[in-house]
PDB file of C-alpha atoms in Angstrom:
ATOM      1  CA  MET A   1      -3.796  10.855 -10.332  1.00 62.00           C
ATOM      2  CA  ILE A   2      -5.094  13.488  -8.075  1.00 66.00           C
ATOM      3  CA  LEU A   3      -8.422  11.507  -7.566  1.00 67.00           C
ATOM      4  CA  GLU A   4      -6.572   8.554  -7.118  1.00 66.00           C
ATOM      5  CA  MET A   5      -4.566  10.309  -4.398  1.00 67.00           C
ATOM      6  CA  MET A   6      -6.949  11.566  -2.876  1.00 71.00           C
ATOM      7  CA  MET A   7      -9.335   8.029  -2.636  1.00 71.00           C
ATOM      8  CA  GLU A   8      -5.487   6.629  -1.255  1.00 69.00           C
ATOM      9  CA  SER A   9      -5.904   9.491   1.731  1.00 72.00           C
ATOM     10  CA  LEU A  10      -9.052   8.097   2.992  1.00 75.00           C
ATOM     11  CA  PHE A  11      -7.333   5.232   3.999  1.00 72.00           C
ATOM     12  CA  ALA A  12      -5.205   7.475   6.449  1.00 73.00           C
ATOM     13  CA  VAL A  13      -8.542   8.813   8.011  1.00 84.00           C
ATOM     14  CA  VAL A  14     -10.927   6.115   7.873  1.00 85.00           C
ATOM     15  CA  ASP A  15      -8.625   3.547   9.729  1.00 87.00           C
ATOM     16  CA  ILE A  16      -7.958   5.952  12.300  1.00 90.00           C
ATOM     17  CA  PHE A  17     -11.348   7.065  13.079  1.00 92.00           C
ATOM     18  CA  PHE A  18     -12.433   3.632  13.756  1.00 94.00           C
ATOM     19  CA  VAL A  19      -9.143   2.863  15.733  1.00 95.00           C
ATOM     20  CA  ALA A  20      -9.408   5.900  17.649  1.00 94.00           C
ATOM     21  CA  LYS A  21     -12.348   4.600  19.608  1.00 94.00           C
ATOM     22  CA  LEU A  22      -9.930   1.291  20.993  1.00 96.00           C
ATOM     23  CA  GLY A  23      -7.448   4.035  22.908  1.00 94.00           C
ATOM     24  CA  GLU A  24      -4.042   5.415  22.724  1.00 94.00           C
ATOM     25  CA  ASP A  25      -2.210   2.237  22.403  1.00 95.00           C
ATOM     26  CA  ALA A  26      -3.879   1.031  19.350  1.00 96.00           C
ATOM     27  CA  ILE A  27      -3.399   4.323  17.737  1.00 96.00           C
ATOM     28  CA  ALA A  28       0.033   4.159  18.801  1.00 96.00           C
ATOM     29  CA  THR A  29       0.287   0.787  16.970  1.00 96.00           C
ATOM     30  CA  VAL A  30      -1.348   2.395  13.731  1.00 94.00           C
ATOM     31  CA  GLY A  31       1.104   4.968  13.766  1.00 94.00           C
ATOM     32  CA  LEU A  32       4.464   3.092  14.538  1.00 96.00           C
ATOM     33  CA  THR A  33       3.660   0.236  12.000  1.00 95.00           C
ATOM     34  CA  GLU A  34       2.392   3.061   9.163  1.00 90.00           C
ATOM     35  CA  SER A  35       5.416   5.097   9.753  1.00 91.00           C
ATOM     36  CA  VAL A  36       7.582   1.424   8.626  1.00 93.00           C
ATOM     37  CA  ILE A  37       5.023   0.697   6.279  1.00 92.00           C
ATOM     38  CA  VAL A  38       5.549   3.853   4.167  1.00 89.00           C
ATOM     39  CA  LEU A  39       8.748   2.570   2.802  1.00 90.00           C
ATOM     40  CA  VAL A  40       6.458   0.259   0.690  1.00 91.00           C
ATOM     41  CA  TYR A  41       4.692   2.997  -0.327  1.00 87.00           C
ATOM     42  CA  ALA A  42       7.930   4.840  -1.828  1.00 89.00           C
ATOM     43  CA  VAL A  43       8.910   1.520  -3.610  1.00 91.00           C
ATOM     44  CA  GLY A  44       5.472   1.289  -4.890  1.00 90.00           C
ATOM     45  CA  PHE A  45       5.613   5.187  -6.373  1.00 88.00           C
ATOM     46  CA  GLY A  46       9.040   4.089  -8.013  1.00 92.00           C
ATOM     47  CA  ILE A  47       7.607   1.136  -9.544  1.00 93.00           C
ATOM     48  CA  SER A  48       4.146   2.717 -10.594  1.00 92.00           C
ATOM     49  CA  MET A  49       6.332   5.635 -12.263  1.00 92.00           C
ATOM     50  CA  ALA A  50       8.227   2.930 -13.906  1.00 94.00           C
ATOM     51  CA  ALA A  51       5.318   1.288 -15.156  1.00 95.00           C
ATOM     52  CA  THR A  52       3.829   4.377 -16.632  1.00 94.00           C
ATOM     53  CA  ALA A  53       6.575   5.058 -18.467  1.00 94.00           C
ATOM     54  CA  LEU A  54       7.185   1.702 -19.647  1.00 95.00           C
ATOM     55  CA  ILE A  55       3.848   0.716 -20.948  1.00 96.00           C
ATOM     56  CA  SER A  56       3.489   4.166 -22.381  1.00 95.00           C
ATOM     57  CA  ARG A  57       6.456   3.796 -24.536  1.00 94.00           C
ATOM     58  CA  ARG A  58       4.985   0.543 -25.470  1.00 94.00           C
ATOM     59  CA  PHE A  59       1.852   2.114 -26.428  1.00 94.00           C
ATOM     60  CA  GLY A  60       3.577   4.629 -28.099  1.00 94.00           C
ATOM     61  CA  GLU A  61       5.398   2.205 -30.774  1.00 93.00           C
ATOM     62  CA  LYS A  62       2.124   0.117 -30.814  1.00 93.00           C
ATOM     63  CA  GLU A  63       3.867  -2.740 -29.295  1.00 93.00           C
ATOM     64  CA  TYR A  64       0.923  -4.130 -27.352  1.00 93.00           C
ATOM     65  CA  GLN A  65       2.327  -7.576 -27.145  1.00 92.00           C
ATOM     66  CA  GLU A  66       5.541  -5.994 -25.504  1.00 93.00           C
ATOM     67  CA  ALA A  67       3.249  -4.082 -23.163  1.00 94.00           C
ATOM     68  CA  GLY A  68       1.803  -7.217 -21.921  1.00 94.00           C
ATOM     69  CA  ALA A  69       5.037  -8.898 -21.328  1.00 94.00           C
ATOM     70  CA  SER A  70       6.397  -5.827 -19.363  1.00 95.00           C
ATOM     71  CA  ALA A  71       3.303  -5.888 -17.202  1.00 96.00           C
ATOM     72  CA  PHE A  72       4.107  -9.401 -16.336  1.00 96.00           C
ATOM     73  CA  GLN A  73       7.721  -8.580 -15.542  1.00 96.00           C
ATOM     74  CA  LEU A  74       5.880  -5.643 -13.291  1.00 95.00           C
ATOM     75  CA  LEU A  75       4.045  -7.848 -11.620  1.00 96.00           C
ATOM     76  CA  LEU A  76       6.945 -10.277 -11.095  1.00 96.00           C
ATOM     77  CA  VAL A  77       9.298  -7.233  -9.650  1.00 96.00           C
ATOM     78  CA  GLY A  78       6.042  -6.183  -7.204  1.00 95.00           C
ATOM     79  CA  GLY A  79       5.618  -9.674  -5.863  1.00 95.00           C
ATOM     80  CA  GLY A  80       9.082 -10.681  -5.705  1.00 96.00           C
ATOM     81  CA  ILE A  81       9.856  -7.431  -3.581  1.00 96.00           C
ATOM     82  CA  SER A  82       6.370  -7.515  -1.409  1.00 96.00           C
ATOM     83  CA  LEU A  83       7.478 -11.362  -0.516  1.00 96.00           C
ATOM     84  CA  ILE A  84      10.977  -9.878   1.319  1.00 96.00           C
ATOM     85  CA  PHE A  85       8.524  -7.060   3.131  1.00 96.00           C
ATOM     86  CA  SER A  86       6.295  -9.812   3.737  1.00 96.00           C
ATOM     87  CA  ILE A  87       8.647 -12.486   5.359  1.00 97.00           C
ATOM     88  CA  LEU A  88      10.724  -9.351   7.455  1.00 96.00           C
ATOM     89  CA  GLY A  89       7.364  -7.975   9.000  1.00 96.00           C
ATOM     90  CA  VAL A  90       5.986 -11.059   9.993  1.00 96.00           C
ATOM     91  CA  LEU A  91       8.880 -12.370  11.782  1.00 97.00           C
ATOM     92  CA  PHE A  92      10.162  -9.259  13.083  1.00 97.00           C
ATOM     93  CA  ALA A  93       6.744  -7.439  13.894  1.00 97.00           C
ATOM     94  CA  PRO A  94       7.797  -6.983  18.006  1.00 97.00           C
ATOM     95  CA  ASN A  95      11.099  -6.210  16.911  1.00 97.00           C
ATOM     96  CA  ILE A  96      10.133  -3.153  14.841  1.00 96.00           C
ATOM     97  CA  LEU A  97       7.854  -1.965  17.373  1.00 96.00           C
ATOM     98  CA  TYR A  98      10.623  -2.317  19.770  1.00 96.00           C
ATOM     99  CA  LEU A  99      13.236  -0.528  17.463  1.00 96.00           C
ATOM    100  CA  MET A 100      10.256   2.475  16.810  1.00 96.00           C
ATOM    101  CA  GLY A 101      10.175   3.216  20.498  1.00 95.00           C
ATOM    102  CA  ALA A 102       6.792   0.988  21.505  1.00 95.00           C
ATOM    103  CA  GLU A 103       5.969   0.849  25.056  1.00 94.00           C
ATOM    104  CA  PRO A 104       5.711  -2.634  26.028  1.00 94.00           C
ATOM    105  CA  ASP A 105       1.819  -3.043  26.428  1.00 94.00           C
ATOM    106  CA  VAL A 106       1.829  -1.547  22.618  1.00 95.00           C
ATOM    107  CA  ILE A 107       4.342  -4.631  21.807  1.00 96.00           C
ATOM    108  CA  GLU A 108       2.291  -7.014  23.402  1.00 94.00           C
ATOM    109  CA  ASN A 109      -0.865  -6.048  22.005  1.00 93.00           C
ATOM    110  CA  GLY A 110       0.073  -4.665  18.458  1.00 95.00           C
ATOM    111  CA  SER A 111       2.323  -7.110  17.117  1.00 97.00           C
ATOM    112  CA  SER A 112      -0.422  -8.955  15.453  1.00 97.00           C
ATOM    113  CA  PHE A 113      -1.540  -5.784  13.770  1.00 97.00           C
ATOM    114  CA  THR A 114       1.340  -4.918  12.632  1.00 97.00           C
ATOM    115  CA  ARG A 115       2.004  -8.687  11.140  1.00 98.00           C
ATOM    116  CA  ILE A 116      -1.043  -8.594   9.152  1.00 97.00           C
ATOM    117  CA  ILE A 117      -0.565  -5.000   7.445  1.00 96.00           C
ATOM    118  CA  PHE A 118       3.372  -6.237   6.403  1.00 97.00           C
ATOM    119  CA  GLY A 119       2.113  -9.926   5.748  1.00 96.00           C
ATOM    120  CA  GLY A 120      -0.444  -8.243   3.010  1.00 95.00           C
ATOM    121  CA  ASN A 121       2.032  -5.403   1.871  1.00 95.00           C
ATOM    122  CA  ALA A 122       1.452  -7.236  -1.877  1.00 96.00           C
ATOM    123  CA  ALA A 123      -1.781  -5.206  -1.617  1.00 95.00           C
ATOM    124  CA  ILE A 124      -0.130  -2.260  -1.339  1.00 91.00           C
ATOM    125  CA  LEU A 125       2.882  -2.438  -4.188  1.00 94.00           C
ATOM    126  CA  LEU A 126       0.222  -4.392  -6.719  1.00 95.00           C
ATOM    127  CA  LEU A 127      -2.144  -1.448  -6.493  1.00 93.00           C
ATOM    128  CA  PHE A 128       0.375   0.971  -7.052  1.00 89.00           C
ATOM    129  CA  LEU A 129       2.246  -0.503  -9.906  1.00 93.00           C
ATOM    130  CA  ILE A 130      -0.816  -1.875 -11.943  1.00 95.00           C
ATOM    131  CA  ASN A 131      -2.405   1.680 -11.661  1.00 93.00           C
ATOM    132  CA  GLY A 132       0.806   2.972 -12.989  1.00 93.00           C
ATOM    133  CA  ALA A 133       0.428   0.470 -15.766  1.00 95.00           C
ATOM    134  CA  PHE A 134      -3.027   1.173 -16.516  1.00 95.00           C
ATOM    135  CA  ARG A 135      -1.948   5.142 -16.616  1.00 92.00           C
ATOM    136  CA  GLY A 136       0.755   4.093 -19.132  1.00 94.00           C
ATOM    137  CA  ALA A 137      -2.588   2.724 -21.148  1.00 95.00           C
ATOM    138  CA  GLY A 138      -4.713   5.341 -21.142  1.00 92.00           C
ATOM    139  CA  GLN A 139      -6.815   3.291 -19.074  1.00 92.00           C
ATOM    140  CA  ALA A 140      -7.071   5.121 -15.902  1.00 87.00           C
ATOM    141  CA  HIS A 141     -10.435   4.576 -15.378  1.00 89.00           C
ATOM    142  CA  HIS A 142      -9.806   1.205 -14.093  1.00 92.00           C
ATOM    143  CA  ALA A 143      -6.911   2.789 -11.591  1.00 90.00           C
ATOM    144  CA  MET A 144      -9.942   4.994 -10.249  1.00 88.00           C
ATOM    145  CA  ARG A 145     -12.317   2.102 -10.002  1.00 92.00           C
ATOM    146  CA  SER A 146      -9.737  -0.164  -8.249  1.00 93.00           C
ATOM    147  CA  LEU A 147      -9.604   2.287  -5.667  1.00 89.00           C
ATOM    148  CA  TRP A 148     -13.045   2.977  -5.422  1.00 89.00           C
ATOM    149  CA  ILE A 149     -13.452  -0.774  -4.584  1.00 93.00           C
ATOM    150  CA  ALA A 150     -10.739  -0.826  -2.034  1.00 93.00           C
ATOM    151  CA  ASN A 151     -11.797   2.695  -0.197  1.00 89.00           C
ATOM    152  CA  GLY A 152     -15.412   1.577  -0.401  1.00 90.00           C
ATOM    153  CA  LEU A 153     -14.808  -2.155   0.755  1.00 94.00           C
ATOM    154  CA  ASN A 154     -12.330  -0.666   3.942  1.00 92.00           C
ATOM    155  CA  ILE A 155     -15.247   1.958   4.926  1.00 92.00           C
ATOM    156  CA  ILE A 156     -17.721  -0.995   5.249  1.00 94.00           C
ATOM    157  CA  LEU A 157     -15.280  -3.705   6.789  1.00 96.00           C
ATOM    158  CA  ASP A 158     -14.027  -1.532   9.507  1.00 95.00           C
ATOM    159  CA  PRO A 159     -16.647  -1.040  12.056  1.00 96.00           C
ATOM    160  CA  ILE A 160     -17.752  -4.471  11.320  1.00 97.00           C
ATOM    161  CA  LEU A 161     -14.133  -6.127  11.682  1.00 97.00           C
ATOM    162  CA  ILE A 162     -13.477  -3.809  14.908  1.00 97.00           C
ATOM    163  CA  PHE A 163     -16.355  -4.052  16.875  1.00 96.00           C
ATOM    164  CA  GLY A 164     -18.421  -6.638  15.096  1.00 96.00           C
ATOM    165  CA  ILE A 165     -22.217  -7.194  14.377  1.00 94.00           C
ATOM    166  CA  GLY A 166     -24.673  -8.706  15.819  1.00 90.00           C
ATOM    167  CA  SER A 167     -23.319 -12.056  17.682  1.00 91.00           C
ATOM    168  CA  PHE A 168     -19.769 -11.411  15.990  1.00 94.00           C
ATOM    169  CA  GLU A 169     -17.992  -9.611  18.125  1.00 92.00           C
ATOM    170  CA  GLY A 170     -15.193  -8.246  15.833  1.00 95.00           C
ATOM    171  CA  PHE A 171     -11.263  -8.715  15.800  1.00 96.00           C
ATOM    172  CA  GLY A 172     -10.375  -5.206  17.473  1.00 96.00           C
ATOM    173  CA  LEU A 173      -7.014  -3.923  16.191  1.00 96.00           C
ATOM    174  CA  GLU A 174      -6.654  -6.634  14.254  1.00 97.00           C
ATOM    175  CA  GLY A 175      -9.944  -6.246  12.119  1.00 96.00           C
ATOM    176  CA  ALA A 176      -8.573  -2.796  11.091  1.00 95.00           C
ATOM    177  CA  ALA A 177      -5.506  -4.575   9.585  1.00 96.00           C
ATOM    178  CA  TRP A 178      -8.050  -7.062   8.122  1.00 97.00           C
ATOM    179  CA  ALA A 179      -9.927  -4.634   6.561  1.00 96.00           C
ATOM    180  CA  THR A 180      -7.628  -2.900   4.755  1.00 93.00           C
ATOM    181  CA  THR A 181      -5.908  -5.847   3.299  1.00 96.00           C
ATOM    182  CA  THR A 182      -9.250  -7.406   2.571  1.00 97.00           C
ATOM    183  CA  GLY A 183      -9.875  -3.902   0.914  1.00 95.00           C
ATOM    184  CA  ARG A 184      -7.070  -3.694  -0.640  1.00 94.00           C
ATOM    185  CA  GLY A 185      -6.760  -7.250  -1.944  1.00 97.00           C
ATOM    186  CA  LEU A 186     -10.205  -7.091  -3.777  1.00 97.00           C
ATOM    187  CA  GLY A 187      -9.223  -3.981  -5.275  1.00 96.00           C
ATOM    188  CA  VAL A 188      -5.797  -5.756  -6.862  1.00 97.00           C
ATOM    189  CA  ILE A 189      -8.134  -8.640  -7.984  1.00 97.00           C
ATOM    190  CA  TYR A 190     -10.300  -6.074 -10.043  1.00 97.00           C
ATOM    191  CA  GLN A 191      -7.063  -4.945 -11.733  1.00 97.00           C
ATOM    192  CA  LEU A 192      -5.713  -8.551 -12.527  1.00 96.00           C
ATOM    193  CA  TYR A 193      -9.140  -9.190 -14.021  1.00 96.00           C
ATOM    194  CA  HIS A 194      -8.699  -6.945 -16.453  1.00 95.00           C
ATOM    195  CA  LEU A 195      -4.644  -7.323 -16.625  1.00 94.00           C
ATOM    196  CA  LEU A 196      -6.197 -10.914 -17.990  1.00 93.00           C
ATOM    197  CA  ASN A 197      -9.694 -11.183 -19.698  1.00 91.00           C
ATOM    198  CA  GLY A 198      -8.155  -9.960 -22.984  1.00 86.00           C
ATOM    199  CA  LYS A 199     -10.780  -7.163 -23.489  1.00 88.00           C
ATOM    200  CA  HIS A 200      -8.168  -4.069 -23.743  1.00 89.00           C
ATOM    201  CA  ARG A 201      -5.150  -3.580 -25.306  1.00 89.00           C
ATOM    202  CA  LEU A 202      -2.866  -3.925 -22.020  1.00 93.00           C
ATOM    203  CA  TRP A 203      -3.286  -7.181 -21.095  1.00 91.00           C
ATOM    204  CA  ILE A 204      -1.366 -10.274 -20.165  1.00 94.00           C
ATOM    205  CA  SER A 205      -1.590 -13.118 -22.290  1.00 91.00           C
ATOM    206  CA  ARG A 206      -0.300 -16.743 -22.240  1.00 90.00           C
ATOM    207  CA  GLU A 207       2.738 -15.583 -24.644  1.00 89.00           C
ATOM    208  CA  SER A 208       3.381 -12.964 -22.271  1.00 90.00           C
ATOM    209  CA  LEU A 209       4.280 -15.302 -18.972  1.00 92.00           C
ATOM    210  CA  GLN A 210       7.810 -15.560 -19.785  1.00 92.00           C
ATOM    211  CA  ILE A 211      10.779 -13.972 -17.547  1.00 94.00           C
ATOM    212  CA  LYS A 212      12.841 -11.218 -19.382  1.00 94.00           C
ATOM    213  CA  TRP A 213      16.113 -10.093 -17.328  1.00 95.00           C
ATOM    214  CA  SER A 214      16.617  -7.081 -19.776  1.00 94.00           C
ATOM    215  CA  VAL A 215      12.913  -5.601 -18.776  1.00 94.00           C
ATOM    216  CA  ILE A 216      13.161  -6.415 -15.241  1.00 96.00           C
ATOM    217  CA  ARG A 217      16.454  -4.487 -15.377  1.00 95.00           C
ATOM    218  CA  LYS A 218      15.008  -1.470 -16.985  1.00 94.00           C
ATOM    219  CA  ILE A 219      12.389  -1.691 -14.911  1.00 94.00           C
ATOM    220  CA  LEU A 220      14.547  -1.231 -11.753  1.00 94.00           C
ATOM    221  CA  ASP A 221      16.861   1.191 -13.201  1.00 94.00           C
ATOM    222  CA  ILE A 222      13.651   3.703 -14.128  1.00 92.00           C
ATOM    223  CA  ALA A 223      12.157   2.731 -10.608  1.00 93.00           C
ATOM    224  CA  LEU A 224      15.322   3.889  -8.556  1.00 90.00           C
ATOM    225  CA  GLY A 225      14.960   7.543  -8.946  1.00 83.00           C
ATOM    226  CA  GLY A 226      11.463   7.544  -8.033  1.00 81.00           C
ATOM    227  CA  MET A 227      12.317   5.150  -5.022  1.00 88.00           C
ATOM    228  CA  GLY A 228      14.852   7.691  -3.632  1.00 85.00           C
ATOM    229  CA  GLN A 229      12.717  10.846  -3.946  1.00 81.00           C
ATOM    230  CA  PHE A 230       9.992   9.191  -1.893  1.00 84.00           C
ATOM    231  CA  LEU A 231      12.598   7.332   0.129  1.00 87.00           C
ATOM    232  CA  ILE A 232      13.839  10.621   1.570  1.00 86.00           C
ATOM    233  CA  ASP A 233      10.529  11.561   3.021  1.00 81.00           C
ATOM    234  CA  SER A 234       9.710   8.229   3.972  1.00 86.00           C
ATOM    235  CA  VAL A 235      13.044   7.774   6.021  1.00 89.00           C
ATOM    236  CA  SER A 236      12.201  11.411   7.470  1.00 89.00           C
ATOM    237  CA  TRP A 237       8.423  10.339   8.658  1.00 87.00           C
ATOM    238  CA  VAL A 238      10.224   7.274  10.275  1.00 92.00           C
ATOM    239  CA  ALA A 239      12.931   9.709  12.383  1.00 94.00           C
ATOM    240  CA  LEU A 240       9.906  11.907  13.355  1.00 93.00           C
ATOM    241  CA  THR A 241       7.295   9.120  14.695  1.00 95.00           C
ATOM    242  CA  ARG A 242      10.412   7.359  16.305  1.00 95.00           C
ATOM    243  CA  MET A 243      11.360  10.831  18.400  1.00 95.00           C
ATOM    244  CA  ASN A 244       7.590  11.259  19.401  1.00 94.00           C
ATOM    245  CA  ALA A 245       7.534   7.678  20.343  1.00 95.00           C
ATOM    246  CA  GLU A 246      10.056   8.535  23.274  1.00 95.00           C
ATOM    247  CA  PHE A 247       7.146  10.850  25.129  1.00 95.00           C
ATOM    248  CA  GLY A 248       4.610   7.517  25.233  1.00 94.00           C
ATOM    249  CA  SER A 249       1.753   6.302  23.772  1.00 94.00           C
ATOM    250  CA  VAL A 250      -0.262   9.343  24.573  1.00 94.00           C
ATOM    251  CA  ALA A 251       2.100  11.912  22.683  1.00 95.00           C
ATOM    252  CA  LEU A 252       2.053   9.442  19.757  1.00 95.00           C
ATOM    253  CA  ALA A 253      -1.634   9.067  19.436  1.00 95.00           C
ATOM    254  CA  GLY A 254      -1.951  12.837  19.022  1.00 95.00           C
ATOM    255  CA  TYR A 255       1.140  12.650  16.481  1.00 94.00           C
ATOM    256  CA  THR A 256      -0.539  10.001  14.724  1.00 93.00           C
ATOM    257  CA  ILE A 257      -3.813  11.860  14.233  1.00 93.00           C
ATOM    258  CA  ALA A 258      -2.762  14.697  13.387  1.00 92.00           C
ATOM    259  CA  MET A 259      -0.079  13.301  10.728  1.00 88.00           C
ATOM    260  CA  ARG A 260      -3.138  11.253   9.365  1.00 86.00           C
ATOM    261  CA  VAL A 261      -5.389  14.593   8.875  1.00 85.00           C
ATOM    262  CA  LEU A 262      -2.090  16.130   7.323  1.00 84.00           C
ATOM    263  CA  ILE A 263      -1.504  13.353   5.090  1.00 79.00           C
ATOM    264  CA  PHE A 264      -5.322  13.880   3.782  1.00 79.00           C
ATOM    265  CA  THR A 265      -4.652  17.034   2.689  1.00 80.00           C
ATOM    266  CA  ILE A 266      -1.371  16.999   1.100  1.00 76.00           C
ATOM    267  CA  LEU A 267      -1.601  13.282  -0.726  1.00 68.00           C
ATOM    268  CA  PRO A 268      -4.191  14.888  -3.601  1.00 66.00           C
ATOM    269  CA  ALA A 269      -1.049  17.289  -4.326  1.00 68.00           C
ATOM    270  CA  TRP A 270       1.308  14.604  -4.800  1.00 63.00           C
ATOM    271  CA  GLY A 271      -0.639  13.654  -7.785  1.00 60.00           C
TER     272      GLY A 271
END
């Protein structure tokens, strides 16, 4: 888990390293968006804790078929919650930035970035919850490898999609969002491959593809405690970012960089 959080912390510094070359408005956009998307992280942490508890219990009982069925319910829960975040983020991206205190230029130029990040939040949630299931099944190596893939691709794609290469001019700030979302998305594809290929004890078979409301309720019951714990920290982060936004994009950019460095140092401790 410590290594997983170290890999996750790389996202915090890699993106801001390249985005910083686009100016303070770009950094401010990333800071405002990430301060709100951290609510998705809180939900992901909570469901991940539920996934580990539920899958490990089924493995302890040697109920491998039930473990696969529980994994499918986890995907349904994560998919449903991420759909809600996606719709709200895509439709109300300018409003989110406005409520967070963004200046007009930041709202105009940064709304596309916010839409892409929120639209791809399923990759964030699924990375967390499937890795939680892998840990519960004793397959932590798959969790680690999925983050290697996500981070490696993000590091490669960031400069290409932001600044371009050869005749390709890049997408600017939106390129950072596409790089992060693509990297995480391919990490999730790696996870799903190992969940569905039938080569491991934890796998989702055809018999597992049914909705079990009792399991979904149990997942939510277990997850709520973890969500509440991380939501407290998340809300305080939102509030601090909102207060710093009052001092303008330059001050907010400085705050965002400082927070990214801080996150890089403290995330491993969460593991």
